XYZ file of C-alpha atoms in Angstrom:
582
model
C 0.000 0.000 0.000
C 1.156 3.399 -1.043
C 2.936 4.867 2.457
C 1.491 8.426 1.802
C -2.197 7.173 1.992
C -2.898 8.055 5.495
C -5.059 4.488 6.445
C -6.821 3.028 9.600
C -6.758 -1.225 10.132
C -9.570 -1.239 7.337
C -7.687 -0.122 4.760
C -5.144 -2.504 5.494
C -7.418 -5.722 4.400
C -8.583 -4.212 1.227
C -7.174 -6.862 -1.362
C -4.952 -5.639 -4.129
C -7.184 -4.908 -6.898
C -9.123 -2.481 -4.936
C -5.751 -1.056 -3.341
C -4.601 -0.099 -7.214
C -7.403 2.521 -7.248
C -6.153 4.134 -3.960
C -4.169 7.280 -4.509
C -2.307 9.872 -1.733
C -5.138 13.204 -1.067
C -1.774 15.528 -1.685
C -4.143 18.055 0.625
C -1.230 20.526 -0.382
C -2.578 20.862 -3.687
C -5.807 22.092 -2.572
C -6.090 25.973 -3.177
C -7.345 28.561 -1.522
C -9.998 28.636 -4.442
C -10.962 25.242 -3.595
C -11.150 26.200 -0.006
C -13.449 28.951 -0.512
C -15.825 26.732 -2.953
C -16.237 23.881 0.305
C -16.985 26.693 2.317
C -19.601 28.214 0.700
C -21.546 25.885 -0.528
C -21.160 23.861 2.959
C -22.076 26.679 4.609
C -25.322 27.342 2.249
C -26.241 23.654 2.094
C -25.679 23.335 5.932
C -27.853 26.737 6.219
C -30.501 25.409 4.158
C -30.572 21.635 4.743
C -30.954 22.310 8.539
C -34.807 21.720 7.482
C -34.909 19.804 4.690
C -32.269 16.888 4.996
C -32.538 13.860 7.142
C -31.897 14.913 11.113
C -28.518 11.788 10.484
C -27.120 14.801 8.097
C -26.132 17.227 10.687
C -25.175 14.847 13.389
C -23.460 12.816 11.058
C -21.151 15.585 10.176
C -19.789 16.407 13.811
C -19.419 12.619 14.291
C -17.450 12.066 10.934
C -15.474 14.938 11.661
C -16.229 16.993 8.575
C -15.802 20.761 8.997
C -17.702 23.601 6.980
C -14.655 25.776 7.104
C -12.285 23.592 5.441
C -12.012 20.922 2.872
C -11.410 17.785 5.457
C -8.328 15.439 5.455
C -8.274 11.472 4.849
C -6.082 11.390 7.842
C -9.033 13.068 10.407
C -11.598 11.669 8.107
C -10.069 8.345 8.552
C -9.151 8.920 12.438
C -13.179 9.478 13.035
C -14.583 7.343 10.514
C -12.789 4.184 12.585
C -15.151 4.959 15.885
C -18.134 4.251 13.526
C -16.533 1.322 11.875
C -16.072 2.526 8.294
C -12.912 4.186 6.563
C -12.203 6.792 3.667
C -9.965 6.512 0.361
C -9.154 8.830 -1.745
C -9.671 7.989 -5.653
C -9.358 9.244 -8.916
C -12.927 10.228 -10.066
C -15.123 7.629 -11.473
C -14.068 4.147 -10.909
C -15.400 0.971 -12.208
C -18.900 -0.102 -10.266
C -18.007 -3.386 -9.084
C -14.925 -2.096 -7.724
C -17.097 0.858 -6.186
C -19.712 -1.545 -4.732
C -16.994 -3.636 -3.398
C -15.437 -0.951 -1.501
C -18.897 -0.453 -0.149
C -18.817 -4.363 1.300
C -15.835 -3.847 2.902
C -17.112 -0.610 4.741
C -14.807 2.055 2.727
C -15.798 5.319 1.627
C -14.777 5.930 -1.711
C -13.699 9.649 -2.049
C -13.203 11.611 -5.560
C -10.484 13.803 -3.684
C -10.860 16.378 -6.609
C -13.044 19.205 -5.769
C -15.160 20.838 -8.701
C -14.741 24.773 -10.300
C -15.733 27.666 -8.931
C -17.440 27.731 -11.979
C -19.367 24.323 -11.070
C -20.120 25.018 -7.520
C -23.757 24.553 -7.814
C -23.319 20.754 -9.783
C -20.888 18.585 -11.180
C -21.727 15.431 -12.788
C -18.012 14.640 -11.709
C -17.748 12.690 -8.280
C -15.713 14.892 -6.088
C -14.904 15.704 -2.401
C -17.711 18.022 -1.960
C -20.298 14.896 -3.251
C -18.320 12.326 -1.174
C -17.663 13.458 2.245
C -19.875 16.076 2.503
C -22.837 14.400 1.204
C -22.508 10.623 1.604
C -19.698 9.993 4.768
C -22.394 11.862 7.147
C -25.126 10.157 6.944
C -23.042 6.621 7.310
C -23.188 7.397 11.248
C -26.571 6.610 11.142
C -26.377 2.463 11.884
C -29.115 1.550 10.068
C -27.938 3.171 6.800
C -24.576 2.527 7.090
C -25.642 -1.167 7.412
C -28.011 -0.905 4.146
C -24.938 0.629 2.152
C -22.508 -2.111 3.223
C -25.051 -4.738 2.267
C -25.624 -3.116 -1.043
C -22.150 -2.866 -1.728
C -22.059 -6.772 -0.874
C -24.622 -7.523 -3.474
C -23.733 -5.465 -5.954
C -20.059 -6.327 -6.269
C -22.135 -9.471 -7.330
C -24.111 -8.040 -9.630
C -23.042 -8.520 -13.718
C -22.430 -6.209 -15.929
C -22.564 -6.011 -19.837
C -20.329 -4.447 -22.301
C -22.842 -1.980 -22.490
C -22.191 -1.246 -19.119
C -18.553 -0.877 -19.569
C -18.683 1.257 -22.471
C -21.230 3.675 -20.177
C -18.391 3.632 -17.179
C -15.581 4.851 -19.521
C -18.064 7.626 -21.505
C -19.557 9.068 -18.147
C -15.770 9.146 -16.734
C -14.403 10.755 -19.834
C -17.457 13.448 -19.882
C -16.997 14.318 -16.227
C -13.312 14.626 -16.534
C -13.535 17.271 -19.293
C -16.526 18.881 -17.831
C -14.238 19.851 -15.004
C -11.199 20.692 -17.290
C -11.171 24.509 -17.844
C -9.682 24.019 -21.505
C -11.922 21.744 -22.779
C -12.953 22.904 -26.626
C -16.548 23.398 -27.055
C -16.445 20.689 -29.710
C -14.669 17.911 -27.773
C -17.036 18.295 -24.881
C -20.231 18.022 -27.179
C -18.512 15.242 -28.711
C -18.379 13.863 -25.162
C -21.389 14.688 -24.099
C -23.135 13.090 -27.385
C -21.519 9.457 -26.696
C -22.997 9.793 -23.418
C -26.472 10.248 -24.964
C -25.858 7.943 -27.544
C -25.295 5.063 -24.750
C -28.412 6.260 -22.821
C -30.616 5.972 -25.965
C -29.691 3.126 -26.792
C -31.980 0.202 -26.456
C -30.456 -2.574 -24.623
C -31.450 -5.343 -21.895
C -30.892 -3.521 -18.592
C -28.260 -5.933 -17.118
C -27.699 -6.531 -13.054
C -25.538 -4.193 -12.586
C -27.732 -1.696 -14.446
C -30.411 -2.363 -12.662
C -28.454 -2.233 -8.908
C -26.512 1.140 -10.513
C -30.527 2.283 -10.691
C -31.241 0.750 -7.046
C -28.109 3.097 -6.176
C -29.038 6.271 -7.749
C -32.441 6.574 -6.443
C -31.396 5.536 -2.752
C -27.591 6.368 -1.868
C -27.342 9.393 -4.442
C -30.501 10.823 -4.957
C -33.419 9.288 -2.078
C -35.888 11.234 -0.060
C -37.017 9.313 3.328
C -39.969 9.996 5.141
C -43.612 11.025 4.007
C -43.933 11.234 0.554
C -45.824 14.615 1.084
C -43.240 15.899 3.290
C -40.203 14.177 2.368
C -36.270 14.486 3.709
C -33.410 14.590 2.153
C -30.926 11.777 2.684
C -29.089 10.868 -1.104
C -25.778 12.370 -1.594
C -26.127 13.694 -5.252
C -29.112 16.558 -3.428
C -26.967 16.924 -0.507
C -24.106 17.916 -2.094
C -26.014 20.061 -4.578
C -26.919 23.757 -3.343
C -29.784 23.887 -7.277
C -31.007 20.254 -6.997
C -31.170 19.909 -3.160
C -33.601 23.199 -3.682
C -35.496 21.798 -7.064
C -36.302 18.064 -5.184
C -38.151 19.522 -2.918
C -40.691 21.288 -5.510
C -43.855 20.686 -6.534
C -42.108 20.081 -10.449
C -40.151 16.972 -8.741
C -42.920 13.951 -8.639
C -42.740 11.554 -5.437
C -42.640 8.526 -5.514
C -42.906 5.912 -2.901
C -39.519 3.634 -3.235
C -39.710 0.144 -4.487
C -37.914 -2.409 -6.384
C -39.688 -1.108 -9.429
C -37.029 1.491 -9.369
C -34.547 -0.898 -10.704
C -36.008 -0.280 -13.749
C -35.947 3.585 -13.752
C -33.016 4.809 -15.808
C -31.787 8.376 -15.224
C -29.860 10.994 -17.193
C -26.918 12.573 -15.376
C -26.437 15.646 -17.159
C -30.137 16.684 -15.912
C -32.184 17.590 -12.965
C -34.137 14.169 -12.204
C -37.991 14.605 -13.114
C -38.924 12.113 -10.052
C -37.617 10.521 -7.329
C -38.513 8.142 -5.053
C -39.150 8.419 -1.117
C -38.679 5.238 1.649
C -40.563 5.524 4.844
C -37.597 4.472 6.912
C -33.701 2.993 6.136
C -34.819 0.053 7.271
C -37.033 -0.761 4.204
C -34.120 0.350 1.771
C -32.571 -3.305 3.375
C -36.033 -5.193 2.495
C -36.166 -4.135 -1.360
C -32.689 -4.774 -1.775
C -33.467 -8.307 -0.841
C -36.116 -8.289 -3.000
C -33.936 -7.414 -6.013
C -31.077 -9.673 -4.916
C -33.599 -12.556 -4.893
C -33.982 -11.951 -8.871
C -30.240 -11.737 -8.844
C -27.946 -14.499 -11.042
C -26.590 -14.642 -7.528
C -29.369 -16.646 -6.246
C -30.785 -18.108 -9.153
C -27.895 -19.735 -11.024
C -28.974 -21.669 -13.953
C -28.746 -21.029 -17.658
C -29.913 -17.179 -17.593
C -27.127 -16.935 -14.720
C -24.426 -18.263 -17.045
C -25.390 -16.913 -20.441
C -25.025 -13.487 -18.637
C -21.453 -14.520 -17.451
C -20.719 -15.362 -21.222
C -22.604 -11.891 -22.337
C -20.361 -9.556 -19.922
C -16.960 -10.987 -21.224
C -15.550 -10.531 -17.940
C -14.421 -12.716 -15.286
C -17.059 -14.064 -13.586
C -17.773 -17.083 -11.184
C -20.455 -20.136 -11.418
C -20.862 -22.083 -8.080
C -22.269 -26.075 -8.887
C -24.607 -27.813 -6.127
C -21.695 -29.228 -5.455
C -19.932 -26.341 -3.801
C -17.264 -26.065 -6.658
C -17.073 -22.577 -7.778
C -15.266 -21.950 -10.784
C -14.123 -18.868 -12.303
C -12.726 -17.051 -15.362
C -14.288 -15.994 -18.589
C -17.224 -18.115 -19.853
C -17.788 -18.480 -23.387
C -19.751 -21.352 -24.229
C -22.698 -23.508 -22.884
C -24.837 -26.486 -23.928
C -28.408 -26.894 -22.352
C -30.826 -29.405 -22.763
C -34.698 -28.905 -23.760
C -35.320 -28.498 -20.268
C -32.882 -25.441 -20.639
C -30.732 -27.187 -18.049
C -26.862 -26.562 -18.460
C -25.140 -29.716 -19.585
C -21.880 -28.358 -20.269
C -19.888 -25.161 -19.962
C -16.580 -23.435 -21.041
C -14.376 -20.864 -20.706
C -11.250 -19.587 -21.897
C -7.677 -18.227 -20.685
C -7.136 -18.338 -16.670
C -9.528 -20.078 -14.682
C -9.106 -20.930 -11.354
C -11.240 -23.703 -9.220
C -12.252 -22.956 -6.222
C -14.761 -24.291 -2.792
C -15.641 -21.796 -0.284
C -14.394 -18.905 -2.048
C -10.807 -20.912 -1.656
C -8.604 -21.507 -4.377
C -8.147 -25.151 -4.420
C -4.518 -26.149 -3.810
C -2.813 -27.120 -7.508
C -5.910 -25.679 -9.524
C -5.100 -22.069 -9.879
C -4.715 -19.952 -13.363
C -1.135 -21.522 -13.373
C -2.754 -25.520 -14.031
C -5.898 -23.622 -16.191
C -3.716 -21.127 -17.917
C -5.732 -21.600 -21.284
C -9.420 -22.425 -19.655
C -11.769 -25.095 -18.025
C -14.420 -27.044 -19.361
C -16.692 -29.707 -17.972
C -20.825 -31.357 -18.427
C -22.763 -30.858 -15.395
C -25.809 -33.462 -14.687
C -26.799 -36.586 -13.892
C -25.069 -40.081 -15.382
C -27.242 -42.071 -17.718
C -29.158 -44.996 -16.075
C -28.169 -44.287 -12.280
C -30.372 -42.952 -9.929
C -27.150 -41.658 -7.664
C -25.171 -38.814 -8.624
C -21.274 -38.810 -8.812
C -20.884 -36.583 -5.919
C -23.138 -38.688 -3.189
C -21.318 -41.533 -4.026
C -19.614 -42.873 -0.788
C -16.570 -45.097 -1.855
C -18.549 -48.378 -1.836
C -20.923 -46.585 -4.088
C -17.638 -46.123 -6.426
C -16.187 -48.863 -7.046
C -19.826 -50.370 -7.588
C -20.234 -48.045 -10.710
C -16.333 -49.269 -11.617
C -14.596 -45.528 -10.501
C -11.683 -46.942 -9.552
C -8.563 -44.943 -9.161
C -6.219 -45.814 -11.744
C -8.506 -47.609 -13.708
C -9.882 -46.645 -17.256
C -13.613 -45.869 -17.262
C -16.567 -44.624 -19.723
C -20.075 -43.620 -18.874
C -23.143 -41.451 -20.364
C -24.593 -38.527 -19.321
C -28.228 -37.987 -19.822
C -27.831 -35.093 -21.982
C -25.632 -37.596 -24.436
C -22.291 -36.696 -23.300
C -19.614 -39.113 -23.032
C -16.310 -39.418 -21.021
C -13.665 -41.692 -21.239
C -10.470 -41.791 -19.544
C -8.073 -42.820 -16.885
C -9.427 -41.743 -13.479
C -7.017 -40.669 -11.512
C -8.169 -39.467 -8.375
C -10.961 -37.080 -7.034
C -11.134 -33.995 -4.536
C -14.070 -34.093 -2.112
C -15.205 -30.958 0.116
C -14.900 -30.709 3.402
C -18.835 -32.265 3.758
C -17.452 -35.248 2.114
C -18.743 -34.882 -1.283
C -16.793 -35.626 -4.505
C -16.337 -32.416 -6.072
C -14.152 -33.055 -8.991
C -12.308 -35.657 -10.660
C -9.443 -35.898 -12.222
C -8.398 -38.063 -15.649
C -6.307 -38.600 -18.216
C -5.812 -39.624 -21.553
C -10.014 -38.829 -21.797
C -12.180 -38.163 -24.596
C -14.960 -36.519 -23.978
C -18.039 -36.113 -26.795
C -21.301 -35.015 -27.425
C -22.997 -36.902 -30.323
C -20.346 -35.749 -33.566
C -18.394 -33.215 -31.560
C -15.294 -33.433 -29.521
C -15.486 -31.618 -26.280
C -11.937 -32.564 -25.144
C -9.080 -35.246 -26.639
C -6.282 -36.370 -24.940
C -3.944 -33.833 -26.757
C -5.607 -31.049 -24.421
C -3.546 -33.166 -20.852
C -5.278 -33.522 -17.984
C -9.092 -33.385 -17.779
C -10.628 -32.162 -14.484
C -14.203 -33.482 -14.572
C -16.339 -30.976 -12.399
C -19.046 -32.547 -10.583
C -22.129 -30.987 -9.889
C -26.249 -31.630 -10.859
C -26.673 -28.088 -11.974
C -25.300 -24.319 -11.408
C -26.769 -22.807 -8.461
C -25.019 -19.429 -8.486
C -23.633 -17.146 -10.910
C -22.000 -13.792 -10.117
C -19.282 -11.180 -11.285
C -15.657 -11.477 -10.225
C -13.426 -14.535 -8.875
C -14.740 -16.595 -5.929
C -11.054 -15.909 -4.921
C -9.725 -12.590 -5.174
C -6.447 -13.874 -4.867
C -6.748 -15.857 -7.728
C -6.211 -13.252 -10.421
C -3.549 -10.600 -10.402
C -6.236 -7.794 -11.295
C -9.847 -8.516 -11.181
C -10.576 -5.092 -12.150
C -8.948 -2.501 -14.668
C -8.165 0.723 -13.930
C -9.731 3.259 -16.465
C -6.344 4.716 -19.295
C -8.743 8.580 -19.017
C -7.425 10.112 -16.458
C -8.616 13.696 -14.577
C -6.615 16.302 -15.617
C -4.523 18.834 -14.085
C -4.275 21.813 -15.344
C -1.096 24.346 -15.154
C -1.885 27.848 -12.822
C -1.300 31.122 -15.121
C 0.490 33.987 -13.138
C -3.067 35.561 -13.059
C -4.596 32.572 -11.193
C -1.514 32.383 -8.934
C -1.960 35.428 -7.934
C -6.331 35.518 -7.547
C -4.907 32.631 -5.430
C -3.086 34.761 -3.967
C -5.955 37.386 -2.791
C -8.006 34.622 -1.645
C -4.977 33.318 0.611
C -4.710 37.179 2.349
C -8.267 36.648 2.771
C -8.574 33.722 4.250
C -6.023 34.717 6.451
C -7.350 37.177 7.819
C -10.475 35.640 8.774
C -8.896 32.937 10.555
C -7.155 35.830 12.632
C -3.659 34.605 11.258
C -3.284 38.063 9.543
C -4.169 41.011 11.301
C -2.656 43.663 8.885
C -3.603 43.209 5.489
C -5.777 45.967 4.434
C -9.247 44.184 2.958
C -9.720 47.807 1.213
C -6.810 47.322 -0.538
C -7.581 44.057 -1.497
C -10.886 44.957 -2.776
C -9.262 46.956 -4.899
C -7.106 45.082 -6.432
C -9.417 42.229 -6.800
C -11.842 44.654 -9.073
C -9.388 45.999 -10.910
C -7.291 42.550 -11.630
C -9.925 40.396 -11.092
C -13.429 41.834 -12.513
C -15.475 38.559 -13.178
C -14.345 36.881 -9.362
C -17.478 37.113 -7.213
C -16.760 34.230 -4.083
C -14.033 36.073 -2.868
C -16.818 39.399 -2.802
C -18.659 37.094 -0.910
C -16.041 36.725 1.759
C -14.841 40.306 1.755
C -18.343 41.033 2.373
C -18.786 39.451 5.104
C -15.353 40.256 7.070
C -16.016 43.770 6.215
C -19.383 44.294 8.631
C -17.935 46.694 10.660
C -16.580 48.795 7.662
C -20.031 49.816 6.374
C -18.709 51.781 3.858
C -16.506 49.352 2.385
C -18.802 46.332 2.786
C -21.281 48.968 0.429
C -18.964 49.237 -2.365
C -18.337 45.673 -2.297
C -22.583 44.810 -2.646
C -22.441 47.618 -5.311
C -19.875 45.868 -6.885
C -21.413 42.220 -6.764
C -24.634 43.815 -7.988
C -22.746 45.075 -11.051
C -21.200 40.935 -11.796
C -24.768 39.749 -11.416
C -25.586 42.144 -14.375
C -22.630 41.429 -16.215
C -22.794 37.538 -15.488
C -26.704 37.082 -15.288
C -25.351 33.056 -14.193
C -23.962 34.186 -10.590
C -27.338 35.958 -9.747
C -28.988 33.248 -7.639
C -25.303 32.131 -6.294
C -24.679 36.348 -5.455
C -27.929 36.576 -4.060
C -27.395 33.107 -2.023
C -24.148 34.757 -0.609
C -25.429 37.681 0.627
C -28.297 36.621 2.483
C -26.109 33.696 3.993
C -23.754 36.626 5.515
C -26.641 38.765 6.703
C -28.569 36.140 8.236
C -25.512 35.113 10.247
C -24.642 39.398 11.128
């Protein structure tokens, strides 16, 4: 683990692929521009969600140590966080959603340590620290929740995805990076922006993880709890917004009351949502998450489960009745008319596994270039393989070291040297193991001797089916870190030295300067600076006692909002923060 991430004892058991997204805060690099944007807008949401958020929002902010003064550190975030049982990471923006949800499972807070523009304080559709730990790390100290979001992230690390769904990831990423990027051409942005569209129009099966990204979006970023006439706001994509945490709670903004049917509710990023959905309690977030997870490939195994796995080209894992969970990257399956799987494939590294446990000598290494086996029941016996005790053996002829050939009932045929067989630890045969075998299916060869050994997997039928290895440690990277990357852009001297202004400010609010002259600073802020308004703000309200001065400065904001017709509601938000609080 990178020795710069400041960590607490959860951290430390993350596994490696989730460690790769991890990156050092560098709090250093933080302006005083950035400052100023978390204080404002915590100080407006904090001002205004006083009555309209969920009553965990403001006690979960004291308890997770999250100040509205200053953008908070991973190291006090972290230091806090451990009384409750959860930790913080810092990431880079968007990362993939399996890797997100299993973060979730293992009770880490994923945090986008970028913070948006000035010119983006109201929204960003990129994830940053204002979204993160000001709008989902406080209400975690509320049990219940905290509780529902590790369960979710549980399941939906489970959940598969499409290549649909990876094409969305890598669009959405790219469009929120250069959304944030000050530089960004007008065309490559609406270029951006139109793949993004493209993806959403598009008219596709919505896969599991689709439908749990849904689940998410309605509940952990955008959810109301309470009445549905008089609803509260708990979701961190309202919380964190000072426009959308106002527009949810109008009469344009149709409530609904929450249920699994909101799996099925797609939403558009780039927009204000038309509707959301309100649960009566956290509680009942828990019950329709069962609900969905009960429809899940998770649960249901089977041929839909599998032909899923061979749809999302990714590594995935089937689990037989047998225990035996194997995992790599399905490609091929043979049902029968009762659209029962008689035989599977996959290809490249696949590892074997029982009780999410690599088994000892069946790694990627021994299945470097895949795994294949029927599934089922033999022809003509009543007893299958794997409740066979050893008398039951060697009264069907398995004998180790002798040559055998049976049937199954789907018309598969095996024939080979049996070597020996690995049973779990509730005594069942879970797979055995021959050589120089054949195995067929009417015309087709399934497997010659050429191939070497052939590991016959033993199980009646797939119960489970789910994204990712059954052992983590199987693979070297279960997940893939995105080649877009958020971009930092170079300071001109004229931003080093607004930077600057802000920085005198700042300091002498915090009573670390006492000598700098705000007059002058005004000054040179209008006459260097013309379109700045936040730092207004601030002089504005250090400069109560100057009545004169704090007069020219209102003048002077008065005269942006005409000139900038975009900063009038943020102005006027400013303003009657300060004056409310004189």
């Amino acid at each position: 683990m990178n020795e710069n991430i400041e960590t607490n004892p959860l951290l430390e058991r993350l596994p490696p692929h989730l460690q790769q997204y991890m990156k050092p805060q560098n709090y250093e690099e933080y302006t005083p521009i950035n400052q100023a944007v978390w204080r404002y807008v915590m100080r407006k949401s904090v001002s205004y969600l006083s009555s309209v958020a969920h009553e965990s929002y403001l006690d979960g902010l004291q308890k997770t140590g999250i100040s509205i003064d200053e953008i908070p550190s991973m190291y006090g975030m972290n230091r806090i966080l451990k009384e409750i049982g959860w930790a913080a990471v810092a990431v880079d923006g968007f990362i993939p959603p399996n890797a997100f949800m299993e973060f979730q499972a293992y009770k880490v807070l994923v945090i986008a340590s970028d913070i948006r523009q000035l010119e983006h304080i109201s929204y960003t559709p990129a994830p940053d620290i204002i979204h993160e730990a000001a709008g989902h790390a406080p209400i975690i100290a509320n049990p219940d929740y905290a509780e529902y979001l590790r369960r979710f992230g549980e399941i939906g690390a489970k959940a598969i995805l499409s290549a649909h769904d990876n094409d969305m990831y890598e669009a959405v990423r790219k469009l929120s990076i250069l959304k944030e990027a000050p530089d960004t051409s007008e065309t490559i942005l609406e270029a951006a922006e139109e793949r993004v569209n493209e993806l959403q129009a598009k008219k596709v099966e919505l896969s599991e993880m689709a439908m749990i990204r849904n689940l998410h979006w309605w509940t952990v970023e955008y959810g109301l709890i309470g009445d549905v006439e008089n609803p509260k706001i708990y979701g961190a994509g309202l919380l964190s917004s000072i426009g959308e945490s106002k527009w949810c709670m109008s009469d344009e903004v149709k409530k609904i009351p929450y249920s699994v049917d909101a799996a099925y509710q797609e939403f558009d990023i780039t927009k204000p949502q038309p509707q959301l959905y309100v649960t009566p309690d956290f509680s009942y977030l828990m019950q329709v998450l069962e609900e969905f997870a009960e429809t899940m490939a998770l649960r249901k195994g089977g041929f839909r489960g599998l032909r899923k796995l061979i749809a999302s080209k990714k590594i995935g894992t089937i689990e037989l009745s047998t225990g035996l969970q194997v995992s790599g990257v399905f490609t091929e399956m043979i049902k029968n008319e009762d659209n029962e799987v008689v035989f599977f494939r996959t290809e490249g590294p696949t590892a074997l596994s029982n009780r999410e446990k690599e088994l000892i000598g069946h790694g990627v290494t021994m299945h470097a270039h895949g795994f294949s086996s029927p599934l089922g029941k033999l022809k003509g016996i009543n007893l299958a393989i794997e409740d066979m005790s050893p008398r039951d053996l060697k009264a069907y002829n398995f004998y180790d070291g002798e040559r055998i050939s049976f049937e199954y009932e789907s018309g598969i045929k095996v024939d080979g040297l049996n070597v020996t067989g690995i049973r779990n630890i509730y005594g069942k045969l879970i797979l055995i193991q021959f050589t120089d075998c054949t195995v067929t299916y009417g015309d087709r060869i399934l497997f010659q001797p050429e191939y070497g050994t052939f590991d016959l997997a033993l199980g009646k039928n797939i119960v489970s089916a789910f994204a990712g290895a059954a052992d983590y440690r199987s693979f070297d990277m279960l997940h893939f870190k995105s080649e877009t990357l958020t971009v930092k852009v170079p300071k001109s001297k004229d931003d080093e030295a607004l930077e600057q202004l802000y920085a005198q400010v700042r300091d002498v609010r915090t009573g670390k300067d006492m000598t700098t002259s705000l007059k002058s600073i005004f000054k040179k802020l209008t006459k260097k600076h013309p379109k700045d308004w936040l730092l207004l703000i601030e002089l504005y309200e250090l400069t109560i006692d100057q009545p004169e001065l704090q007069r020219a400065i209102l003048l002077r904001l008065q005269t942006i909002q005409t000139e900038r017709p975009e900063t009038t509601q943020l102005i006027r938000d400013g303003v009657d923060l300060v004056n409310s609080n004189a």
